[in-house]
mmCIF file of C-alpha atoms in Angstrom:
data_model
loop_
_atom_site.group_PDB
_atom_site.id
_atom_site.type_symbol
_atom_site.label_atom_id
_atom_site.label_comp_id
_atom_site.label_asym_id
_atom_site.label_seq_id
_atom_site.Cartn_x
_atom_site.Cartn_y
_atom_site.Cartn_z
ATOM 1 C CA MET A 1 0.253 -0.447 0.046
ATOM 2 C CA PHE A 2 1.025 3.814 -0.783
ATOM 3 C CA ASP A 3 3.221 5.191 2.256
ATOM 4 C CA THR A 4 0.815 8.625 2.056
ATOM 5 C CA VAL A 5 3.288 9.775 4.611
ATOM 6 C CA GLU A 6 5.742 10.014 2.705
ATOM 7 C CA ILE A 7 4.083 10.733 -0.184
ATOM 8 C CA GLY A 8 2.592 13.976 1.026
ATOM 9 C CA ARG A 9 6.130 14.772 2.450
ATOM 10 C CA ARG A 10 7.048 14.675 -1.507
ATOM 11 C CA ILE A 11 4.700 17.137 -2.638
ATOM 12 C CA SER A 12 5.082 18.983 0.084
ATOM 13 C CA ARG A 13 8.815 19.155 -0.990
ATOM 14 C CA LEU A 14 7.866 19.641 -4.913
ATOM 15 C CA ARG A 15 5.478 22.261 -3.955
ATOM 16 C CA LYS A 16 8.269 24.253 -2.071
ATOM 17 C CA GLU A 17 10.845 23.974 -4.673
ATOM 18 C CA LYS A 18 8.256 25.542 -7.381
ATOM 19 C CA ASP A 19 8.048 28.079 -4.863
ATOM 20 C CA MET A 20 4.491 27.819 -4.620
ATOM 21 C CA THR A 21 1.893 28.289 -1.374
ATOM 22 C CA GLN A 22 -0.717 25.204 -0.631
ATOM 23 C CA PRO A 23 -3.503 27.699 -1.816
ATOM 24 C CA ALA A 24 -2.014 28.504 -5.029
ATOM 25 C CA LEU A 25 -1.134 24.944 -5.545
ATOM 26 C CA ALA A 26 -5.386 24.405 -4.684
ATOM 27 C CA ASP A 27 -5.980 27.012 -7.244
ATOM 28 C CA LYS A 28 -4.145 25.412 -9.862
ATOM 29 C CA MET A 29 -5.740 21.990 -9.310
ATOM 30 C CA GLY A 30 -9.310 23.315 -8.520
ATOM 31 C CA VAL A 31 -9.960 21.637 -5.018
ATOM 32 C CA SER A 32 -9.944 23.451 -1.569
ATOM 33 C CA TYR A 33 -6.677 24.541 0.321
ATOM 34 C CA GLN A 34 -7.901 22.176 3.063
ATOM 35 C CA ALA A 35 -7.684 19.262 0.197
ATOM 36 C CA VAL A 36 -3.758 20.262 -0.493
ATOM 37 C CA SER A 37 -3.081 20.597 3.520
ATOM 38 C CA ASN A 38 -4.785 16.445 3.771
ATOM 39 C CA TRP A 39 -2.543 15.317 1.102
ATOM 40 C CA GLU A 40 1.206 16.747 2.755
ATOM 41 C CA ARG A 41 0.112 15.966 6.110
ATOM 42 C CA GLY A 42 -0.508 12.125 4.479
ATOM 43 C CA ALA A 43 -4.417 12.044 6.345
ATOM 44 C CA SER A 44 -5.762 11.556 2.190
ATOM 45 C CA MET A 45 -4.460 11.271 -1.268
ATOM 46 C CA PRO A 46 -5.046 13.285 -4.105
ATOM 47 C CA ASP A 47 -8.004 11.422 -6.721
ATOM 48 C CA ILE A 48 -6.401 8.932 -9.220
ATOM 49 C CA GLY A 49 -8.046 11.394 -11.625
ATOM 50 C CA LYS A 50 -6.045 14.197 -10.320
ATOM 51 C CA LEU A 51 -2.699 12.649 -10.946
ATOM 52 C CA PRO A 52 -1.459 13.915 -13.777
ATOM 53 C CA GLU A 53 -2.151 17.331 -13.204
ATOM 54 C CA LEU A 54 -0.739 17.035 -9.808
ATOM 55 C CA ALA A 55 2.256 16.107 -11.531
ATOM 56 C CA GLU A 56 2.353 18.192 -13.985
ATOM 57 C CA ALA A 57 1.779 21.766 -11.828
ATOM 58 C CA LEU A 58 4.914 19.935 -9.317
ATOM 59 C CA GLY A 59 6.967 19.306 -12.799
ATOM 60 C CA VAL A 60 7.356 15.275 -12.116
ATOM 61 C CA SER A 61 6.135 11.919 -13.444
ATOM 62 C CA VAL A 62 2.942 10.351 -11.944
ATOM 63 C CA ASP A 63 5.585 7.325 -11.192
ATOM 64 C CA GLU A 64 8.185 9.887 -9.746
ATOM 65 C CA LEU A 65 5.245 11.274 -7.591
ATOM 66 C CA LEU A 66 4.200 8.446 -6.359
ATOM 67 C CA GLY A 67 7.415 6.908 -5.412
ATOM 68 C CA GLY A 68 7.964 3.924 -8.246
ATOM 69 C CA GLY A 69 7.363 0.512 -7.703
ATOM 70 C CA ARG A 70 5.012 -1.946 -9.568
ATOM 71 C CA GLY A 71 2.101 -0.093 -7.562
ATOM 72 C CA SER A 72 2.967 3.407 -9.320
ATOM 73 C CA GLU A 73 3.339 1.685 -12.947
ATOM 74 C CA LEU A 74 0.406 -0.056 -12.225
ATOM 75 C CA VAL A 75 -1.764 3.842 -11.308
ATOM 76 C CA LYS A 76 0.146 4.817 -14.259
ATOM 77 C CA HIS A 77 -1.509 1.727 -16.538
ATOM 78 C CA VAL A 78 -4.940 2.525 -15.002
ATOM 79 C CA LEU A 79 -4.825 6.826 -16.170
ATOM 80 C CA ASP A 80 -4.353 5.650 -19.332
ATOM 81 C CA GLY A 81 -6.453 2.473 -19.959
ATOM 82 C CA SER A 82 -3.998 -0.075 -20.316
ATOM 83 C CA GLU A 83 -3.705 -1.970 -16.910
ATOM 84 C CA GLU A 84 -5.582 -5.175 -18.537
ATOM 85 C CA ALA A 85 -2.487 -5.311 -20.940
ATOM 86 C CA PHE A 86 -0.503 -4.334 -18.041
ATOM 87 C CA VAL A 87 -1.403 -7.107 -16.166
ATOM 88 C CA ASP A 88 -1.448 -9.649 -19.106
ATOM 89 C CA GLU A 89 2.204 -8.925 -20.278
ATOM 90 C CA LYS A 90 3.837 -8.591 -16.253
ATOM 91 C CA ASP A 91 2.952 -11.104 -12.878
ATOM 92 C CA VAL A 92 1.075 -8.296 -11.400
ATOM 93 C CA THR A 93 0.199 -10.366 -8.019
ATOM 94 C CA LEU A 94 -2.572 -9.289 -6.143
ATOM 95 C CA GLU A 95 -0.451 -7.250 -3.238
ATOM 96 C CA GLU A 96 0.628 -5.149 -5.956
ATOM 97 C CA ALA A 97 -2.912 -4.732 -6.877
ATOM 98 C CA GLY A 98 -3.864 -4.310 -2.783
ATOM 99 C CA GLU A 99 -0.617 -1.571 -3.185
ATOM 100 C CA ALA A 100 -2.362 0.725 -5.754
ATOM 101 C CA ALA A 101 -6.215 -0.095 -4.760
ATOM 102 C CA PRO A 102 -6.815 2.547 -2.037
ATOM 103 C CA ILE A 103 -6.384 5.589 -5.127
ATOM 104 C CA LEU A 104 -8.442 3.118 -7.564
ATOM 105 C CA LYS A 105 -12.053 3.300 -8.199
ATOM 106 C CA PRO A 106 -13.765 -0.090 -6.929
ATOM 107 C CA LYS A 107 -14.195 -0.860 -10.635
ATOM 108 C CA GLN A 108 -10.839 0.040 -11.809
ATOM 109 C CA VAL A 109 -9.600 -2.874 -8.642
ATOM 110 C CA THR A 110 -12.091 -5.474 -10.200
ATOM 111 C CA ARG A 111 -11.012 -5.155 -14.145
ATOM 112 C CA ILE A 112 -7.209 -5.484 -12.593
ATOM 113 C CA VAL A 113 -8.227 -8.521 -10.466
ATOM 114 C CA SER A 114 -10.076 -10.233 -13.156
ATOM 115 C CA ALA A 115 -7.375 -9.525 -15.221
ATOM 116 C CA ILE A 116 -5.115 -11.466 -12.823
ATOM 117 C CA ARG A 117 -7.418 -14.364 -12.572
ATOM 118 C CA HIS A 118 -7.603 -15.045 -16.276
ATOM 119 C CA LYS A 119 -3.820 -14.685 -16.675
ATOM 120 C CA LYS A 120 -3.992 -17.670 -13.937
ATOM 121 C CA GLU A 121 -6.620 -19.641 -15.530
ATOM 122 C CA ARG A 122 -4.838 -19.515 -18.659
ATOM 123 C CA ARG A 123 -1.624 -20.553 -17.325
ATOM 124 C CA GLU A 124 -3.355 -23.586 -15.648
ATOM 125 C CA GLN A 125 -5.058 -24.448 -19.091
ATOM 126 C CA ALA A 126 -1.921 -24.593 -20.508
ATOM 127 C CA GLY A 127 -0.099 -26.643 -18.121
ATOM 128 C CA GLU A 128 2.153 -24.009 -16.391
ATOM 129 C CA THR A 129 2.822 -24.290 -12.721
ATOM 130 C CA ARG A 130 3.626 -20.630 -12.310
ATOM 131 C CA SER A 131 0.686 -18.260 -11.466
ATOM 132 C CA GLU A 132 -0.661 -16.354 -9.142
ATOM 133 C CA GLU A 133 -1.690 -18.236 -6.004
ATOM 134 C CA PHE A 134 -5.251 -17.136 -4.654
ATOM 135 C CA SER A 135 -5.313 -17.571 -1.155
ATOM 136 C CA PHE A 136 -7.331 -15.935 1.917
ATOM 137 C CA ALA A 137 -3.989 -14.101 2.549
ATOM 138 C CA SER A 138 -3.864 -12.786 -0.631
ATOM 139 C CA LEU A 139 -7.209 -11.396 -0.713
ATOM 140 C CA ALA A 140 -6.753 -9.822 2.683
ATOM 141 C CA SER A 141 -4.864 -7.083 0.684
ATOM 142 C CA ILE A 142 -7.233 -6.008 -1.993
ATOM 143 C CA ALA A 143 -10.724 -7.457 0.082
ATOM 144 C CA PRO A 144 -11.467 -3.633 1.168
ATOM 145 C CA PHE A 145 -11.005 -2.038 -2.409
ATOM 146 C CA LEU A 146 -13.327 -4.904 -4.506
ATOM 147 C CA ASP A 147 -17.170 -4.678 -4.366
ATOM 148 C CA GLU A 148 -18.769 -7.221 -2.442
ATOM 149 C CA ASP A 149 -19.841 -9.897 -5.605
ATOM 150 C CA THR A 150 -16.664 -10.376 -7.067
ATOM 151 C CA LEU A 151 -14.872 -10.772 -3.425
ATOM 152 C CA ASP A 152 -17.613 -13.079 -2.575
ATOM 153 C CA GLU A 153 -16.633 -15.568 -6.103
ATOM 154 C CA LEU A 154 -12.955 -15.294 -5.359
ATOM 155 C CA ALA A 155 -13.537 -16.077 -1.561
ATOM 156 C CA GLU A 156 -16.030 -19.113 -2.339
ATOM 157 C CA ARG A 157 -13.371 -20.956 -4.869
ATOM 158 C CA LEU A 158 -10.687 -20.990 -2.833
ATOM 159 C CA ASP A 159 -9.647 -23.852 -0.865
ATOM 160 C CA VAL A 160 -10.433 -24.368 2.855
ATOM 161 C CA SER A 161 -8.777 -27.590 3.720
ATOM 162 C CA GLY A 162 -5.522 -25.629 3.295
ATOM 163 C CA GLY A 163 -5.994 -23.297 6.210
ATOM 164 C CA ILE A 164 -8.315 -20.063 6.594
ATOM 165 C CA GLY A 165 -6.481 -17.922 8.765
ATOM 166 C CA GLN A 166 -6.630 -15.026 7.079
ATOM 167 C CA LEU A 167 -10.453 -15.840 6.738
ATOM 168 C CA PRO A 168 -11.734 -12.766 9.483
ATOM 169 C CA ALA A 169 -9.465 -10.291 7.525
ATOM 170 C CA ILE A 170 -11.557 -10.084 4.884
ATOM 171 C CA ALA A 171 -14.805 -11.201 6.505
ATOM 172 C CA PRO A 172 -15.939 -8.203 7.240
ATOM 173 C CA PHE A 173 -16.100 -7.519 3.517
ATOM 174 C CA LEU A 174 -17.898 -10.711 2.447
ATOM 175 C CA SER A 175 -21.647 -11.246 2.064
ATOM 176 C CA GLU A 176 -23.182 -12.971 5.252
ATOM 177 C CA ARG A 177 -24.519 -15.704 2.781
ATOM 178 C CA ALA A 178 -20.815 -16.051 0.985
ATOM 179 C CA LEU A 179 -19.246 -16.645 4.820
ATOM 180 C CA ASP A 180 -22.205 -18.906 5.831
ATOM 181 C CA ARG A 181 -21.625 -21.108 2.869
ATOM 182 C CA ILE A 182 -17.376 -20.682 3.040
ATOM 183 C CA ALA A 183 -18.134 -22.023 6.981
ATOM 184 C CA GLY A 184 -20.455 -25.284 5.577
ATOM 185 C CA ARG A 185 -17.309 -26.482 3.761
ATOM 186 C CA VAL A 186 -15.137 -25.589 6.565
ATOM 187 C CA VAL A 187 -17.286 -28.173 8.750
ATOM 188 C CA ALA A 188 -17.896 -30.677 6.080
ATOM 189 C CA GLU A 189 -14.052 -31.103 5.408
ATOM 190 C CA GLY A 190 -13.230 -31.665 9.051
ATOM 191 C CA VAL A 191 -11.454 -28.578 9.796
ATOM 192 C CA HIS A 192 -11.338 -27.339 13.276
ATOM 193 C CA ILE A 193 -14.479 -25.411 14.073
ATOM 194 C CA GLY A 194 -12.305 -23.763 16.890
ATOM 195 C CA GLN A 195 -10.984 -21.287 13.539
ATOM 196 C CA LEU A 196 -14.062 -20.267 12.427
ATOM 197 C CA ALA A 197 -14.418 -18.211 15.699
ATOM 198 C CA GLY A 198 -13.206 -14.747 14.092
ATOM 199 C CA ILE A 199 -16.027 -14.982 11.234
ATOM 200 C CA ALA A 200 -18.455 -15.448 13.987
ATOM 201 C CA PRO A 201 -19.814 -12.043 14.156
ATOM 202 C CA PHE A 202 -20.224 -12.085 10.737
ATOM 203 C CA LEU A 203 -22.287 -15.096 10.387
ATOM 204 C CA SER A 204 -25.929 -15.334 10.061
ATOM 205 C CA GLU A 205 -27.809 -16.527 12.995
ATOM 206 C CA GLU A 206 -28.707 -19.816 11.390
ATOM 207 C CA ALA A 207 -24.908 -20.662 10.186
ATOM 208 C CA LEU A 208 -23.664 -20.023 13.815
ATOM 209 C CA GLY A 209 -26.430 -22.568 15.065
ATOM 210 C CA LYS A 210 -25.591 -25.249 12.552
ATOM 211 C CA LEU A 211 -21.929 -24.724 13.884
ATOM 212 C CA ALA A 212 -22.320 -24.349 17.600
ATOM 213 C CA VAL A 213 -24.049 -27.883 16.915
ATOM 214 C CA ALA A 214 -20.934 -29.077 15.395
ATOM 215 C CA ALA A 215 -18.868 -27.598 17.796
ATOM 216 C CA MET A 216 -20.360 -29.601 20.619
ATOM 217 C CA ASP A 217 -19.838 -32.910 18.308
ATOM 218 C CA GLU A 218 -16.444 -32.088 17.832
ATOM 219 C CA LYS A 219 -16.306 -32.175 21.862
#
């Protein structure tokens, strides 16, 4: 994930190098003085649509503004509409997508994740062993930024027998019905029910009741 404090310091330094006040930068950007102040304090990030304009005003590229790295590259390709081609060409991981996600729109994040998934499926069909691994842990970095339907679909495809330690991290962003079904699979596959304690607050009463009975049977 982008370091908002570090990016804020960079914006402040570049603005001062241009001998520009915060209000002057705000006027140039068409935003409030408070918005620029929040950026520089690291309290918020500029909207993705404002990044090219901000970079131009400060005399740098978007990549330089964000500090470089795969997340910055991804944002750059989102801005020119080539993010899916970039994912197809490079081995972009869910964690790297999660780095860029906080300043992207949900539909943009969904397109990136869908492109990662489709690339994984093509590689598997071709018999390639190297592909992005989808797990509860890898979904944790991207879950807050995905639409619920997409996250439900991805989570329900995962193998619960390999461990669900990170499931509580994404539980707040999943629908109740998806969590109920995942919990049911956990019980059916013999995973220790105690591992589900972290998602109990997000389950339906019906599902929680079934788990309680199963836990009693498990002693």
